[in-house]
Structures are given as C-alpha cells and as structure tokens.
C-alpha positions as a Python dict, from the first residue, in 0.01 Angstrom:
ca = {
    (1, 'M'): (0, 0, 0),
    (2, 'L'): (-127, -226, 301),
    (3, 'A'): (-465, -147, 193),
    (4, 'N'): (-400, -311, -147),
    (5, 'V'): (-242, -599, -3),
    (6, 'Q'): (-549, -667, 232),
    (7, 'G'): (-767, -679, -43),
    (8, 'V'): (-583, -973, -232),
    (9, 'P'): (-811, -1296, -215),
    (10, 'G'): (-633, -1581, -29),
    (11, 'P'): (-646, -1834, 269),
    (12, 'L'): (-538, -1546, 521),
    (13, 'D'): (-759, -1272, 619),
    (14, 'G'): (-681, -906, 570),
    (15, 'Q'): (-546, -837, 904),
    (16, 'A'): (-287, -1135, 888),
    (17, 'V'): (-178, -1051, 536),
    (18, 'A'): (-121, -678, 644),
    (19, 'S'): (67, -778, 957),
    (20, 'I'): (309, -1026, 773),
    (21, 'Y'): (375, -760, 492),
    (22, 'R'): (436, -483, 768),
    (23, 'E'): (698, -710, 927),
    (24, 'I'): (867, -755, 570),
    (25, 'L'): (872, -388, 512),
    (26, 'S'): (989, -325, 854),
    (27, 'T'): (1274, -579, 845),
    (28, 'S'): (1367, -430, 480),
    (29, 'R'): (1408, -77, 604),
    (30, 'A'): (1599, -181, 912),
    (31, 'L'): (1856, -335, 676),
    (32, 'Q'): (1911, 16, 535),
    (33, 'R'): (1843, 219, 843),
    (34, 'P'): (1575, 145, 1097),
    (35, 'T'): (1283, 385, 1096),
    (36, 'R'): (1292, 600, 1403),
    (37, 'V'): (943, 621, 1568),
    (38, 'A'): (864, 819, 1890),
    (39, 'H'): (564, 724, 2085),
    (40, 'L'): (415, 752, 2424),
    (41, 'G'): (565, 505, 2644),
    (42, 'P'): (683, 324, 2831),
    (43, 'M'): (743, -2, 2650),
    (44, 'A'): (458, -273, 2670),
    (45, 'T'): (157, -16, 2675),
    (46, 'F'): (-95, 59, 2419),
    (47, 'G'): (121, 344, 2255),
    (48, 'H'): (379, 71, 2220),
    (49, 'Q'): (128, -175, 2069),
    (50, 'A'): (11, 91, 1807),
    (51, 'A'): (370, 166, 1704),
    (52, 'V'): (453, -207, 1646),
    (53, 'D'): (119, -243, 1469),
    (54, 'R'): (195, 47, 1229),
    (55, 'F'): (580, 25, 1174),
    (56, 'G'): (670, -363, 1276),
    (57, 'S'): (898, -487, 1542),
    (58, 'A'): (1230, -383, 1348),
    (59, 'A'): (1153, -21, 1396),
    (60, 'D'): (1360, 176, 1614),
    (61, 'L'): (1087, 264, 1888),
    (62, 'E'): (1163, 545, 2123),
    (63, 'P'): (924, 571, 2406),
    (64, 'C'): (839, 920, 2546),
    (65, 'Q'): (696, 1026, 2881),
    (66, 'T'): (454, 1296, 2721),
    (67, 'H'): (282, 1356, 2408),
    (68, 'A'): (489, 1694, 2399),
    (69, 'E'): (804, 1491, 2384),
    (70, 'V'): (665, 1298, 2088),
    (71, 'F'): (606, 1619, 1901),
    (72, 'S'): (939, 1759, 1974),
    (73, 'A'): (1113, 1452, 1884),
    (74, 'V'): (992, 1461, 1528),
    (75, 'E'): (1015, 1832, 1505),
    (76, 'K'): (1377, 1821, 1600),
    (77, 'G'): (1459, 1544, 1357),
    (78, 'A'): (1532, 1294, 1648),
    (79, 'A'): (1265, 1072, 1516),
    (80, 'D'): (1115, 1014, 1158),
    (81, 'Y'): (778, 949, 1298),
    (82, 'G'): (555, 1026, 1596),
    (83, 'L'): (272, 830, 1708),
    (84, 'V'): (10, 1033, 1945),
    (85, 'A'): (-314, 932, 2082),
    (86, 'F'): (-591, 1154, 1917),
    (87, 'E'): (-934, 1020, 2053),
    (88, 'N'): (-1079, 747, 2251),
    (89, 'S'): (-1428, 598, 2160),
    (90, 'T'): (-1555, 623, 2522),
    (91, 'E'): (-1346, 911, 2669),
    (92, 'G'): (-1324, 1138, 2357),
    (93, 'P'): (-1040, 1360, 2216),
    (94, 'V'): (-701, 1388, 2377),
    (95, 'N'): (-689, 1774, 2437),
    (96, 'E'): (-329, 1800, 2477),
    (97, 'V'): (-289, 1663, 2133),
    (98, 'L'): (-545, 1890, 1976),
    (99, 'D'): (-369, 2182, 2139),
    (100, 'R'): (-20, 2098, 1989),
    (101, 'L'): (-170, 2041, 1642),
    (102, 'V'): (-252, 2410, 1623),
    (103, 'D'): (108, 2524, 1616),
    (104, 'T'): (320, 2230, 1512),
    (105, 'P'): (470, 2230, 1165),
    (106, 'L'): (414, 1866, 1139),
    (107, 'Q'): (180, 1695, 911),
    (108, 'I'): (-47, 1393, 960),
    (109, 'C'): (34, 1100, 732),
    (110, 'A'): (-147, 814, 865),
    (111, 'E'): (-378, 684, 1146),
    (112, 'V'): (-401, 361, 1352),
    (113, 'S'): (-718, 241, 1524),
    (114, 'L'): (-623, 18, 1832),
    (115, 'P'): (-889, -186, 2011),
    (116, 'I'): (-837, -153, 2385),
    (117, 'A'): (-849, -499, 2472),
    (118, 'H'): (-730, -588, 2819),
    (119, 'T'): (-534, -917, 2903),
    (120, 'L'): (-451, -1091, 3236),
    (121, 'L'): (-93, -1188, 3254),
    (122, 'S'): (138, -1375, 3479),
    (123, 'R'): (419, -1615, 3534),
    (124, 'S'): (151, -1853, 3669),
    (125, 'T'): (-50, -2066, 3448),
    (126, 'S'): (-330, -2092, 3692),
    (127, 'L'): (-602, -1821, 3768),
    (128, 'T'): (-656, -1976, 4115),
    (129, 'S'): (-300, -1893, 4236),
    (130, 'I'): (-349, -1528, 4172),
    (131, 'K'): (-331, -1318, 4495),
    (132, 'R'): (-251, -979, 4362),
    (133, 'V'): (-333, -788, 4047),
    (134, 'L'): (-121, -502, 3934),
    (135, 'C'): (-237, -244, 3682),
    (136, 'H'): (-268, 122, 3610),
    (137, 'P'): (-577, 282, 3806),
    (138, 'Q'): (-755, 370, 3478),
    (139, 'T'): (-726, 13, 3357),
    (140, 'A'): (-850, -111, 3698),
    (141, 'G'): (-1157, 98, 3641),
    (142, 'Q'): (-1227, -41, 3288),
    (143, 'T'): (-1168, -414, 3429),
    (144, 'R'): (-1327, -377, 3774),
    (145, 'L'): (-1655, -604, 3712),
    (146, 'W'): (-1440, -873, 3541),
    (147, 'L'): (-1188, -880, 3830),
    (148, 'A'): (-1445, -893, 4092),
    (149, 'E'): (-1633, -1168, 3937),
    (150, 'H'): (-1343, -1390, 3850),
    (151, 'L'): (-1072, -1300, 4112),
    (152, 'P'): (-1310, -1211, 4422),
    (153, 'G'): (-1105, -1091, 4720),
    (154, 'V'): (-798, -1056, 4535),
    (155, 'A'): (-608, -717, 4585),
    (156, 'V'): (-596, -499, 4295),
    (157, 'L'): (-285, -262, 4316),
    (158, 'P'): (-189, 51, 4140),
    (159, 'A'): (119, 75, 3913),
    (160, 'T'): (252, 381, 3725),
    (161, 'S'): (161, 194, 3385),
    (162, 'N'): (52, -130, 3239),
    (163, 'G'): (398, -166, 3118),
    (164, 'K'): (543, -130, 3469),
    (165, 'A'): (265, -363, 3601),
    (166, 'A'): (394, -639, 3349),
    (167, 'E'): (753, -572, 3429),
    (168, 'L'): (671, -615, 3819),
    (169, 'A'): (481, -950, 3752),
    (170, 'A'): (778, -1068, 3523),
    (171, 'Q'): (989, -1036, 3835),
    (172, 'D'): (742, -1221, 4088),
    (173, 'T'): (889, -1566, 4190),
    (174, 'T'): (572, -1687, 4393),
    (175, 'G'): (342, -1728, 4104),
    (176, 'T'): (77, -1520, 4269),
    (177, 'V'): (114, -1190, 4094),
    (178, 'A'): (-80, -1093, 3769),
    (179, 'A'): (-85, -781, 3547),
    (180, 'V'): (-354, -634, 3328),
    (181, 'G'): (-228, -480, 2999),
    (182, 'P'): (-219, -514, 2609),
    (183, 'R'): (-114, -837, 2439),
    (184, 'I'): (224, -692, 2381),
    (185, 'A'): (312, -667, 2761),
    (186, 'G'): (299, -1046, 2760),
    (187, 'E'): (522, -1080, 2462),
    (188, 'V'): (768, -821, 2600),
    (189, 'Y'): (804, -972, 2946),
    (190, 'R'): (713, -1342, 2830),
    (191, 'L'): (412, -1376, 3064),
    (192, 'N'): (146, -1619, 3040),
    (193, 'V'): (-214, -1541, 2925),
    (194, 'L'): (-453, -1615, 3192),
    (195, 'A'): (-743, -1460, 3029),
    (196, 'D'): (-810, -1241, 2715),
    (197, 'N'): (-1054, -929, 2670),
    (198, 'I'): (-1128, -882, 3033),
    (199, 'Q'): (-1255, -517, 2965),
    (200, 'D'): (-1611, -440, 3107),
    (201, 'I'): (-1714, -243, 2790),
    (202, 'A'): (-1651, -384, 2443),
    (203, 'G'): (-1558, -192, 2147),
    (204, 'N'): (-1334, 70, 2314),
    (205, 'V'): (-1088, 198, 2048),
    (206, 'T'): (-827, 452, 2045),
    (207, 'R'): (-733, 637, 1733),
    (208, 'F'): (-367, 722, 1715),
    (209, 'L'): (-220, 973, 1457),
    (210, 'V'): (98, 936, 1281),
    (211, 'L'): (300, 1253, 1235),
    (212, 'A'): (601, 1328, 1001),
    (213, 'R'): (785, 1654, 914),
    (214, 'S'): (667, 1612, 528),
    (215, 'A'): (321, 1531, 389),
    (216, 'S'): (209, 1185, 284),
    (217, 'E'): (196, 1048, -64),
    (218, 'G'): (-65, 1176, -295),
    (219, 'A'): (-439, 1095, -307),
    (220, 'T'): (-529, 731, -304),
    (221, 'G'): (-894, 757, -376),
    (222, 'R'): (-989, 669, -14),
    (223, 'D'): (-842, 945, 194),
    (224, 'K'): (-926, 1177, 459),
    (225, 'T'): (-813, 1552, 539),
    (226, 'A'): (-785, 1741, 873),
    (227, 'V'): (-778, 2118, 923),
    (228, 'V'): (-779, 2349, 1210),
    (229, 'F'): (-943, 2690, 1200),
    (230, 'S'): (-1079, 2986, 1389),
    (231, 'I'): (-1395, 3161, 1249),
    (232, 'R'): (-1467, 3528, 1221),
    (233, 'D'): (-1673, 3686, 1514),
    (234, 'R'): (-1995, 3725, 1328),
    (235, 'V'): (-2350, 3566, 1315),
    (236, 'G'): (-2370, 3258, 1089),
    (237, 'A'): (-1994, 3235, 1043),
    (238, 'L'): (-1978, 2866, 1135),
    (239, 'R'): (-2305, 2795, 937),
    (240, 'D'): (-2147, 2969, 631),
    (241, 'L'): (-1820, 2757, 669),
    (242, 'A'): (-2006, 2433, 675),
    (243, 'E'): (-2202, 2526, 382),
    (244, 'A'): (-1858, 2587, 196),
    (245, 'F'): (-1801, 2205, 240),
    (246, 'A'): (-2157, 2107, 158),
    (247, 'T'): (-2188, 2299, -181),
    (248, 'N'): (-1861, 2109, -301),
    (249, 'A'): (-1994, 1768, -175),
    (250, 'V'): (-1724, 1726, 78),
    (251, 'N'): (-1834, 1520, 378),
    (252, 'L'): (-1742, 1641, 722),
    (253, 'S'): (-1688, 1325, 919),
    (254, 'S'): (-1585, 1509, 1254),
    (255, 'I'): (-1584, 1846, 1421),
    (256, 'Q'): (-1420, 1933, 1750),
    (257, 'S'): (-1360, 2255, 1938),
    (258, 'R'): (-1106, 2365, 2194),
    (259, 'P'): (-1054, 2718, 2385),
    (260, 'S'): (-801, 2918, 2189),
    (261, 'K'): (-484, 2988, 2390),
    (262, 'R'): (-454, 3338, 2207),
    (263, 'R'): (-762, 3520, 2348),
    (264, 'A'): (-1023, 3445, 2612),
    (265, 'W'): (-1359, 3301, 2499),
    (266, 'D'): (-1198, 3245, 2148),
    (267, 'Y'): (-1242, 2898, 2002),
    (268, 'V'): (-1048, 2668, 1746),
    (269, 'F'): (-1214, 2393, 1550),
    (270, 'F'): (-1081, 2066, 1425),
    (271, 'I'): (-1240, 1924, 1114),
    (272, 'E'): (-1191, 1597, 934),
    (273, 'M'): (-1324, 1570, 594),
    (274, 'D'): (-1347, 1281, 328),
    (275, 'G'): (-1101, 1323, 51),
    (276, 'H'): (-743, 1450, -25),
    (277, 'V'): (-609, 1807, -8),
    (278, 'S'): (-513, 1772, -373),
    (279, 'E'): (-852, 1686, -493),
    (280, 'A'): (-1044, 1973, -673),
    (281, 'A'): (-1356, 1951, -449),
    (282, 'V'): (-1162, 1963, -132),
    (283, 'Q'): (-942, 2264, -266),
    (284, 'R'): (-1261, 2444, -366),
    (285, 'A'): (-1428, 2391, -24),
    (286, 'L'): (-1112, 2511, 167),
    (287, 'G'): (-1091, 2809, -56),
    (288, 'K'): (-1455, 2903, 21),
    (289, 'A'): (-1417, 2826, 388),
    (290, 'Q'): (-1117, 3050, 420),
    (291, 'E'): (-1350, 3355, 331),
    (292, 'H'): (-1517, 3287, 684),
    (293, 'T'): (-1215, 3221, 906),
    (294, 'V'): (-933, 3424, 1088),
    (295, 'F'): (-679, 3148, 1003),
    (296, 'L'): (-720, 2803, 857),
    (297, 'K'): (-433, 2534, 839),
    (298, 'V'): (-425, 2207, 675),
    (299, 'L'): (-312, 1930, 928),
    (300, 'G'): (-261, 1670, 673),
    (301, 'S'): (-404, 1409, 427),
    (302, 'W'): (-375, 1062, 462),
    (303, 'P'): (-529, 707, 355),
    (304, 'V'): (-839, 574, 533),
    (305, 'P'): (-729, 248, 709),
    (306, 'A'): (-881, -70, 563),
    (307, 'D'): (-1154, -215, 798),
}
C-alpha cells in the first residue's frame, strides 16, 4: 500500500508521502487498538527508529533487551509484530537472528532498510562548548575520524547504548556534554542537533525484518521470499538445488550459511529469492529444490520496499 502511495505524482517526494501516510494509518489503528510492536531497545536507538519508520509513532512500541525476547513476545502473543536486525551492509548478517529463524513458527511479512546515520546531540547549541561525548563503543568506532577532526581533545566516554547516551546528555546542566546517536534520540530527549551524518563511512545500512504469527498478504508483483534449508550429504547437492531455481527463472538475490545446531559440521542455508511463494514459478522451484534437501522451510514472502 505504501509503495502505491509513494508512486503517485505530486509536490512531495515518495519518502515524505509515505511518512505522512504511515502516521495516518498508525493513528487510525491506535483509535481501535494500538499495534503492539516488539523491537530491540532501548528507546532512542536505531531499533526504535526502524519501528517508528515502519509502524508510526502511535504504535505501542515495546523495547526488548535481546532479539530472543523479540521473537518470544510475538510467539506468545504479547506483541503483534516483532522487528529484528537481519544484516548490516558493512558488518554482515546478525547470526543470532539467523539461528532463531530456523525454529520459529513466525513468518517474515515485511522489511525496513535503515541508513545508519549518526547525529551529534546536546542541550548546548554550540559545538565549541562540548567537553565530553557519550556514545556506545561501536558508535565511537564508526565516528572516530569525525570526532577527532571536529572535537580534538574532547573525551569520548562509553555508554551502554546510544539511547542511554542521549538520556545522560539531556540530564546535563552544564552545556558541555554531547551524545552520538540516531535522529530519533534527539526527538525523544529534546536535544539540539549540532551535526548530522558524522559517521566515517557513508552508505552503512541495516536491514530489519518484520515478524508476525501469520503470513503477509498475497503477491503484489514485486515481492521476495526467504527459505531456510539443509542439503543432503552428497556431491553436487548444492549445485543441483541452485539449478532448481535457475531452470524456473527464479532469481536468487542472497545466500548465507550457518552451522547447524543439530549436528557437528552440518550447515543450514538461508536463501532470498525474487517472487512470492504463491507464484507458480516459485512453487515449482521450491518443489524441485526439496528433492535435494533434508528439510526446507519457507520463512515468508513480503513486498520489496520502494526505493
């Protein structure tokens, strides 16, 4: 639905239109019963940002300490949806999430791609007044060069999360403390933006998957499907499986592997392909692929996000 709205010509770009429409949908649902969304927390982090971007600010957002808690909340019915980080463009896949997808009954129903853009936030309005910068250690590494160039000699101190860093910066009364984090941290804690996009490497993006207890709606004509499988222990099994998709003109956009938790030196593979599981070509390919696997499980089909 959002993809259709983004494609309508008008004075606003697609992203702005989608953002407005998302808030309308979110508020409308909240008047009935707020959509309950479990996400990796705490508040004012990129997980929180991704949840707001997908479900709007009127959703009932429940921060969780681990991805395992997100899965559990949706599986037990405590949340309608779960949002988990799946992979990062510079760091690769999130192995904890890959492992949970093997056994969970949940289905992938959507995805959110979030640019990892860091912002320098403070109660102060002057960069020259900053004497201490708080952020998560990983974030400190991602912004090290910018901080060294623009805040030389300023102490960079660790925080348990970027959300916590923003909270501490908001409590500062001296005007000398700043935090590094996503833009939503400034909104949550009402901090001033001293600098935008201070990450050292541009183009860093994290993909989040949206999980639900039931499958997404039918095919839209622009979908992708994910499966997990384990192949039979014989020469050429993986080649034959890949050929099952090629002969049915189903494009494989991603393949990743993880050690199986069931047997030493056994591996499970995760594949993403173009198309919806209800489409004939995808069904034929999966049927043929199943001949070469010990087990094969469809993780879900969902619409490809608009660019």
